[in-house]
mmCIF file of C-alpha atoms in Angstrom:
data_model
loop_
_atom_site.group_PDB
_atom_site.id
_atom_site.type_symbol
_atom_site.label_atom_id
_atom_site.label_comp_id
_atom_site.label_asym_id
_atom_site.label_seq_id
_atom_site.Cartn_x
_atom_site.Cartn_y
_atom_site.Cartn_z
ATOM 1 C CA MET A 1 20.195 -28.836 258.305
ATOM 2 C CA ARG A 2 23.825 -28.695 259.716
ATOM 3 C CA LEU A 3 25.043 -27.685 256.044
ATOM 4 C CA LEU A 4 22.522 -24.784 256.215
ATOM 5 C CA LYS A 5 23.270 -23.485 259.566
ATOM 6 C CA ARG A 6 27.301 -23.495 258.387
ATOM 7 C CA LEU A 7 26.291 -21.661 255.194
ATOM 8 C CA LEU A 8 24.444 -18.858 257.251
ATOM 9 C CA ALA A 9 27.261 -18.597 259.796
ATOM 10 C CA THR A 10 29.698 -17.944 256.936
ATOM 11 C CA LEU A 11 27.656 -15.417 255.260
ATOM 12 C CA VAL A 12 27.255 -13.699 258.688
ATOM 13 C CA PHE A 13 31.126 -13.339 258.932
ATOM 14 C CA LEU A 14 31.949 -12.644 255.478
ATOM 15 C CA PRO A 15 32.182 -8.801 255.855
ATOM 16 C CA ALA A 16 33.942 -8.930 259.042
ATOM 17 C CA MET A 17 36.688 -11.668 257.549
ATOM 18 C CA ALA A 18 36.761 -9.562 254.159
ATOM 19 C CA PHE A 19 37.729 -6.086 256.353
ATOM 20 C CA ALA A 20 40.187 -8.381 258.399
ATOM 21 C CA SER A 21 41.814 -9.252 255.240
ATOM 22 C CA ASP A 22 42.316 -6.463 253.232
ATOM 23 C CA GLY A 23 45.519 -5.300 254.676
ATOM 24 C CA ALA A 24 43.870 -2.356 256.442
ATOM 25 C CA TYR A 25 45.952 -0.348 259.144
ATOM 26 C CA PRO A 26 45.113 -1.592 262.668
ATOM 27 C CA LEU A 27 42.902 0.868 264.501
ATOM 28 C CA ASP A 28 43.487 1.898 268.163
ATOM 29 C CA GLN A 29 40.689 2.320 270.601
ATOM 30 C CA ALA A 30 39.434 5.804 270.780
ATOM 31 C CA PRO A 31 38.922 6.628 274.723
ATOM 32 C CA ASP A 32 35.164 7.367 275.231
ATOM 33 C CA ARG A 33 34.996 11.157 276.223
ATOM 34 C CA THR A 34 31.006 11.795 275.159
ATOM 35 C CA THR A 35 30.071 12.109 278.738
ATOM 36 C CA ASP A 36 33.190 14.434 280.145
ATOM 37 C CA LEU A 37 31.962 18.063 279.677
ATOM 38 C CA SER A 38 35.573 19.538 279.839
ATOM 39 C CA ALA A 39 36.969 17.032 277.171
ATOM 40 C CA LEU A 40 34.344 18.073 275.003
ATOM 41 C CA GLN A 41 34.747 21.579 275.395
ATOM 42 C CA ASN A 42 38.469 21.389 274.637
ATOM 43 C CA GLY A 43 37.132 19.051 271.427
ATOM 44 C CA ALA A 44 34.862 21.776 270.501
ATOM 45 C CA LYS A 45 38.098 24.649 271.004
ATOM 46 C CA LEU A 46 40.121 22.362 268.649
ATOM 47 C CA PHE A 47 37.298 21.763 266.228
ATOM 48 C CA VAL A 48 36.935 25.308 265.237
ATOM 49 C CA ASN A 49 40.789 26.317 265.423
ATOM 50 C CA TYR A 50 41.970 23.597 263.549
ATOM 51 C CA CYS A 51 38.907 21.975 261.392
ATOM 52 C CA LEU A 52 36.351 24.240 260.726
ATOM 53 C CA ASN A 53 38.798 26.376 258.452
ATOM 54 C CA CYS A 54 38.030 24.112 255.708
ATOM 55 C CA HIS A 55 35.313 21.653 256.764
ATOM 56 C CA ALA A 56 31.974 22.642 257.648
ATOM 57 C CA ALA A 57 29.527 21.308 260.361
ATOM 58 C CA SER A 58 26.288 22.587 258.860
ATOM 59 C CA ALA A 59 23.759 20.508 260.980
ATOM 60 C CA MET A 60 25.031 22.178 264.233
ATOM 61 C CA ARG A 61 24.697 25.497 265.561
ATOM 62 C CA TYR A 62 27.130 27.220 267.986
ATOM 63 C CA ASN A 63 24.630 27.479 270.653
ATOM 64 C CA ARG A 64 23.999 23.868 270.808
ATOM 65 C CA LEU A 65 27.333 24.147 272.898
ATOM 66 C CA ARG A 66 25.325 24.854 275.661
ATOM 67 C CA ASP A 67 24.711 21.216 276.174
ATOM 68 C CA ILE A 68 28.519 20.515 276.902
ATOM 69 C CA GLY A 69 28.384 23.422 279.784
ATOM 70 C CA LEU A 70 29.303 26.715 277.738
ATOM 71 C CA SER A 71 27.206 29.773 277.947
ATOM 72 C CA ASP A 72 26.470 32.066 275.068
ATOM 73 C CA GLN A 73 29.132 34.648 276.337
ATOM 74 C CA GLN A 74 31.809 31.749 276.463
ATOM 75 C CA ILE A 75 31.088 30.578 273.089
ATOM 76 C CA LYS A 76 31.053 34.175 271.354
ATOM 77 C CA ASP A 77 34.275 35.095 273.097
ATOM 78 C CA ASN A 78 36.161 31.942 272.509
ATOM 79 C CA LEU A 79 34.846 29.932 269.569
ATOM 80 C CA LEU A 80 33.156 32.725 266.998
ATOM 81 C CA PHE A 81 34.875 34.044 264.180
ATOM 82 C CA THR A 82 34.335 37.887 263.253
ATOM 83 C CA GLY A 83 30.774 38.445 262.126
ATOM 84 C CA ASP A 84 29.416 35.019 263.274
ATOM 85 C CA LYS A 85 26.464 34.959 265.675
ATOM 86 C CA VAL A 86 25.814 32.528 268.491
ATOM 87 C CA GLY A 87 22.734 30.727 266.738
ATOM 88 C CA ASP A 88 24.413 30.768 263.297
ATOM 89 C CA LEU A 89 25.498 27.179 261.807
ATOM 90 C CA MET A 90 29.087 25.921 261.827
ATOM 91 C CA LYS A 91 29.952 26.828 258.219
ATOM 92 C CA ASN A 92 33.072 27.621 256.872
ATOM 93 C CA THR A 93 34.036 30.698 254.146
ATOM 94 C CA MET A 94 35.784 28.380 251.714
ATOM 95 C CA LEU A 95 34.673 28.131 248.120
ATOM 96 C CA PRO A 96 34.278 24.645 247.061
ATOM 97 C CA GLN A 97 36.190 25.295 243.716
ATOM 98 C CA ASP A 98 38.935 26.658 245.630
ATOM 99 C CA ALA A 99 39.246 23.809 248.071
ATOM 100 C CA LYS A 100 38.903 21.150 245.071
ATOM 101 C CA ALA A 101 42.019 22.895 243.522
ATOM 102 C CA TRP A 102 43.958 22.887 246.522
ATOM 103 C CA PHE A 103 43.259 19.467 247.744
ATOM 104 C CA GLY A 104 41.828 17.702 244.856
ATOM 105 C CA ALA A 105 38.523 17.358 246.545
ATOM 106 C CA VAL A 106 35.989 19.216 248.477
ATOM 107 C CA PRO A 107 36.660 18.829 252.264
ATOM 108 C CA PRO A 108 33.692 16.566 253.682
ATOM 109 C CA ASP A 109 31.067 18.229 256.194
ATOM 110 C CA LEU A 110 32.163 16.531 259.545
ATOM 111 C CA SER A 111 28.517 17.043 261.248
ATOM 112 C CA VAL A 112 28.193 13.157 261.230
ATOM 113 C CA ILE A 113 31.674 11.825 260.345
ATOM 114 C CA ALA A 114 31.963 9.833 263.461
ATOM 115 C CA ARG A 115 28.802 7.871 262.477
ATOM 116 C CA ALA A 116 29.486 7.841 258.874
ATOM 117 C CA LYS A 117 32.929 6.214 259.353
ATOM 118 C CA ALA A 118 31.332 3.719 261.864
ATOM 119 C CA SER A 119 29.202 2.563 258.669
ATOM 120 C CA GLU A 120 32.654 2.200 257.088
ATOM 121 C CA ALA A 121 35.308 0.894 259.275
ATOM 122 C CA GLY A 122 33.360 -0.619 262.210
ATOM 123 C CA SER A 123 34.228 2.268 264.382
ATOM 124 C CA GLY A 124 33.918 5.581 263.646
ATOM 125 C CA PRO A 125 35.819 7.255 266.750
ATOM 126 C CA ASP A 126 38.507 4.394 266.636
ATOM 127 C CA TRP A 127 39.123 5.093 262.563
ATOM 128 C CA LEU A 128 39.225 9.127 263.418
ATOM 129 C CA TYR A 129 41.406 8.630 266.785
ATOM 130 C CA THR A 130 43.851 6.424 264.850
ATOM 131 C CA TYR A 131 44.013 8.545 261.492
ATOM 132 C CA LEU A 132 44.840 11.781 263.373
ATOM 133 C CA ARG A 133 47.656 10.123 265.103
ATOM 134 C CA THR A 134 49.267 8.483 262.139
ATOM 135 C CA TYR A 135 50.208 11.311 259.943
ATOM 136 C CA TYR A 136 53.899 11.537 258.781
ATOM 137 C CA LYS A 137 56.111 13.516 256.504
ATOM 138 C CA ASP A 138 55.977 12.528 252.933
ATOM 139 C CA ASP A 139 57.409 14.913 250.330
ATOM 140 C CA SER A 140 56.583 12.994 247.338
ATOM 141 C CA ARG A 141 52.757 13.949 248.377
ATOM 142 C CA PRO A 142 51.296 17.756 246.823
ATOM 143 C CA THR A 143 50.677 18.491 250.561
ATOM 144 C CA GLY A 144 53.920 17.157 251.966
ATOM 145 C CA TRP A 145 52.067 14.643 254.114
ATOM 146 C CA ASN A 146 50.733 11.219 254.240
ATOM 147 C CA ASN A 147 48.630 8.977 256.514
ATOM 148 C CA LEU A 148 48.700 5.125 257.550
ATOM 149 C CA VAL A 149 44.898 4.827 258.095
ATOM 150 C CA PHE A 150 44.069 6.754 254.532
ATOM 151 C CA PRO A 151 47.044 6.518 252.065
ATOM 152 C CA ASN A 152 47.621 9.053 249.687
ATOM 153 C CA VAL A 153 45.265 11.659 251.836
ATOM 154 C CA GLY A 154 44.577 15.149 250.218
ATOM 155 C CA MET A 155 44.347 16.399 253.506
ATOM 156 C CA PRO A 156 47.273 17.747 255.112
ATOM 157 C CA HIS A 157 48.357 17.356 258.882
ATOM 158 C CA VAL A 158 46.630 20.468 260.220
ATOM 159 C CA LEU A 159 47.532 19.359 263.865
ATOM 160 C CA TRP A 160 51.452 19.147 262.998
ATOM 161 C CA GLU A 161 52.088 22.227 265.298
ATOM 162 C CA LEU A 162 50.685 20.463 268.143
ATOM 163 C CA GLN A 163 52.521 16.995 267.269
ATOM 164 C CA GLY A 164 55.501 18.249 265.691
ATOM 165 C CA ILE A 165 57.051 16.340 262.443
ATOM 166 C CA ARG A 166 57.435 12.569 261.985
ATOM 167 C CA LYS A 167 58.799 10.451 259.341
ATOM 168 C CA LEU A 168 58.250 6.746 258.909
ATOM 169 C CA LYS A 169 60.646 3.970 260.311
ATOM 170 C CA LEU A 170 60.855 0.956 258.092
ATOM 171 C CA ALA A 171 62.474 -2.379 258.464
ATOM 172 C CA GLU A 172 63.089 -5.303 256.339
ATOM 173 C CA VAL A 173 60.825 -7.999 257.071
ATOM 174 C CA LYS A 174 60.527 -11.593 255.762
ATOM 175 C CA ASP A 175 57.700 -11.995 253.411
ATOM 176 C CA PRO A 176 55.314 -14.698 254.594
ATOM 177 C CA HIS A 177 54.057 -15.287 251.717
ATOM 178 C CA GLU A 178 57.132 -15.631 249.311
ATOM 179 C CA GLU A 179 60.277 -17.418 250.668
ATOM 180 C CA GLY A 180 63.281 -15.652 250.680
ATOM 181 C CA LYS A 181 61.739 -12.071 249.968
ATOM 182 C CA MET A 182 62.009 -9.191 252.385
ATOM 183 C CA THR A 183 59.131 -6.475 252.623
ATOM 184 C CA PRO A 184 59.702 -3.004 253.972
ATOM 185 C CA THR A 185 57.436 -2.929 257.146
ATOM 186 C CA VAL A 186 56.341 -0.102 259.124
ATOM 187 C CA ILE A 187 57.682 -0.233 262.576
ATOM 188 C CA GLY A 188 56.884 3.138 264.212
ATOM 189 C CA PHE A 189 57.712 6.861 263.696
ATOM 190 C CA GLU A 190 60.865 8.962 264.051
ATOM 191 C CA GLN A 191 60.354 12.342 265.376
ATOM 192 C CA LEU A 192 61.947 14.814 263.325
ATOM 193 C CA THR A 193 60.726 18.164 265.106
ATOM 194 C CA ALA A 194 58.981 18.611 268.437
ATOM 195 C CA GLY A 195 55.319 19.735 268.687
ATOM 196 C CA LYS A 196 53.834 22.012 271.283
ATOM 197 C CA LEU A 197 52.481 18.937 273.129
ATOM 198 C CA SER A 198 54.318 15.711 274.483
ATOM 199 C CA ALA A 199 52.995 12.438 272.658
ATOM 200 C CA LEU A 200 50.742 11.433 275.646
ATOM 201 C CA GLU A 201 49.359 15.363 275.440
ATOM 202 C CA TYR A 202 48.687 14.939 271.883
ATOM 203 C CA ASP A 203 46.844 11.681 272.217
ATOM 204 C CA ASN A 204 44.768 13.378 274.974
ATOM 205 C CA ALA A 205 44.083 16.289 272.929
ATOM 206 C CA VAL A 206 43.074 14.066 269.519
ATOM 207 C CA ALA A 207 40.772 11.810 272.078
ATOM 208 C CA ASP A 208 39.089 15.237 273.011
ATOM 209 C CA LEU A 209 38.620 16.406 269.088
ATOM 210 C CA VAL A 210 37.282 12.907 268.439
ATOM 211 C CA GLY A 211 34.896 12.808 271.542
ATOM 212 C CA TYR A 212 33.592 16.225 270.392
ATOM 213 C CA LEU A 213 33.121 14.728 266.745
ATOM 214 C CA GLN A 214 31.280 11.626 267.921
ATOM 215 C CA TRP A 215 29.184 13.875 270.414
ATOM 216 C CA MET A 216 28.065 16.457 267.514
ATOM 217 C CA GLY A 217 26.762 13.520 265.130
ATOM 218 C CA GLU A 218 23.982 13.149 268.018
ATOM 219 C CA PRO A 219 24.265 15.604 270.728
ATOM 220 C CA ALA A 220 21.381 14.082 272.287
ATOM 221 C CA GLN A 221 22.887 10.634 272.478
ATOM 222 C CA ASN A 222 23.597 10.808 276.464
ATOM 223 C CA THR A 223 20.152 11.854 276.979
ATOM 224 C CA ARG A 224 18.725 9.157 275.085
ATOM 225 C CA LYS A 225 20.885 6.347 276.899
ATOM 226 C CA ARG A 226 19.677 7.746 279.899
ATOM 227 C CA LEU A 227 15.820 7.902 279.096
ATOM 228 C CA GLY A 228 16.510 4.151 277.598
ATOM 229 C CA VAL A 229 17.402 2.996 281.037
ATOM 230 C CA TRP A 230 14.492 4.160 282.851
ATOM 231 C CA VAL A 231 12.419 2.959 279.805
ATOM 232 C CA LEU A 232 13.689 -0.453 280.295
ATOM 233 C CA LEU A 233 13.053 -0.348 284.066
ATOM 234 C CA PHE A 234 9.493 0.711 283.509
ATOM 235 C CA LEU A 235 8.972 -2.034 280.869
ATOM 236 C CA GLY A 236 10.361 -4.606 283.254
ATOM 237 C CA GLY A 237 8.254 -3.470 286.300
ATOM 238 C CA PHE A 238 5.084 -3.507 283.891
ATOM 239 C CA LEU A 239 6.263 -7.196 282.744
ATOM 240 C CA VAL A 240 5.788 -8.327 286.276
ATOM 241 C CA LEU A 241 2.672 -6.568 286.873
ATOM 242 C CA ALA A 242 1.255 -7.693 283.823
ATOM 243 C CA TRP A 243 2.543 -11.403 284.667
ATOM 244 C CA ARG A 244 1.069 -11.453 287.895
ATOM 245 C CA LEU A 245 -2.199 -10.016 286.713
ATOM 246 C CA ASN A 246 -2.495 -12.796 284.192
ATOM 247 C CA ALA A 247 -1.850 -15.336 286.664
ATOM 248 C CA SER A 248 -4.545 -14.108 289.149
ATOM 249 C CA PHE A 249 -7.064 -13.793 285.978
ATOM 250 C CA TRP A 250 -6.390 -17.271 284.900
ATOM 251 C CA LYS A 251 -6.699 -18.585 288.563
ATOM 252 C CA GLU A 252 -10.312 -17.159 288.639
ATOM 253 C CA VAL A 253 -11.208 -18.858 285.498
ATOM 254 C CA LYS A 254 -10.087 -22.101 286.618
#
């Protein structure tokens, strides 16, 4: 029985152990902005201006942004392209064949990207938050950009004007697996040109964008969580009532 318990514990933790040992870049924890309306509004603006040119969000309509405090007129004035209507889906105009020729693959739909990455990397928001903050200049790549979280990524750094241009800082570090061998290791970034935002402002902007992507994957998530609390309270009260009713019933039977 003890051997069986150890085997089951090993099987349970095997996926986590495999992910931890694959040499993946460590993820930073993304701030939770899903209940901050001003952050979600800023994230929606960043998404429309920087992401929607290549990516679509075909499961989301513009008028659903009312849920984060925007009126139809605000959506129309600030977030719609020419010809789009408030009730339209968030689609882009890039042809799939053009996208494949330019980037090597068709950019994925971002409607549920945070949830999709959660199933792949364990935490979708953390993956997106770290990914958008670890781009660096790499002239060997077709787009001129590379990424620490997603090496050899086909997507260029669309937020480079905000963050500025950076390159990797490397240092020779002793290889723990082979004595006497030195291995180039990433120790940070060197800022080549300044961006429109400071490092802190850029991190906050990315957090807003990631918060919006997380919210867009399930716009009703905050309502679901609030309702869940009331359901649990009701069930707790009902449990106490049923327990006392059961005790009273069996008291009469005896």
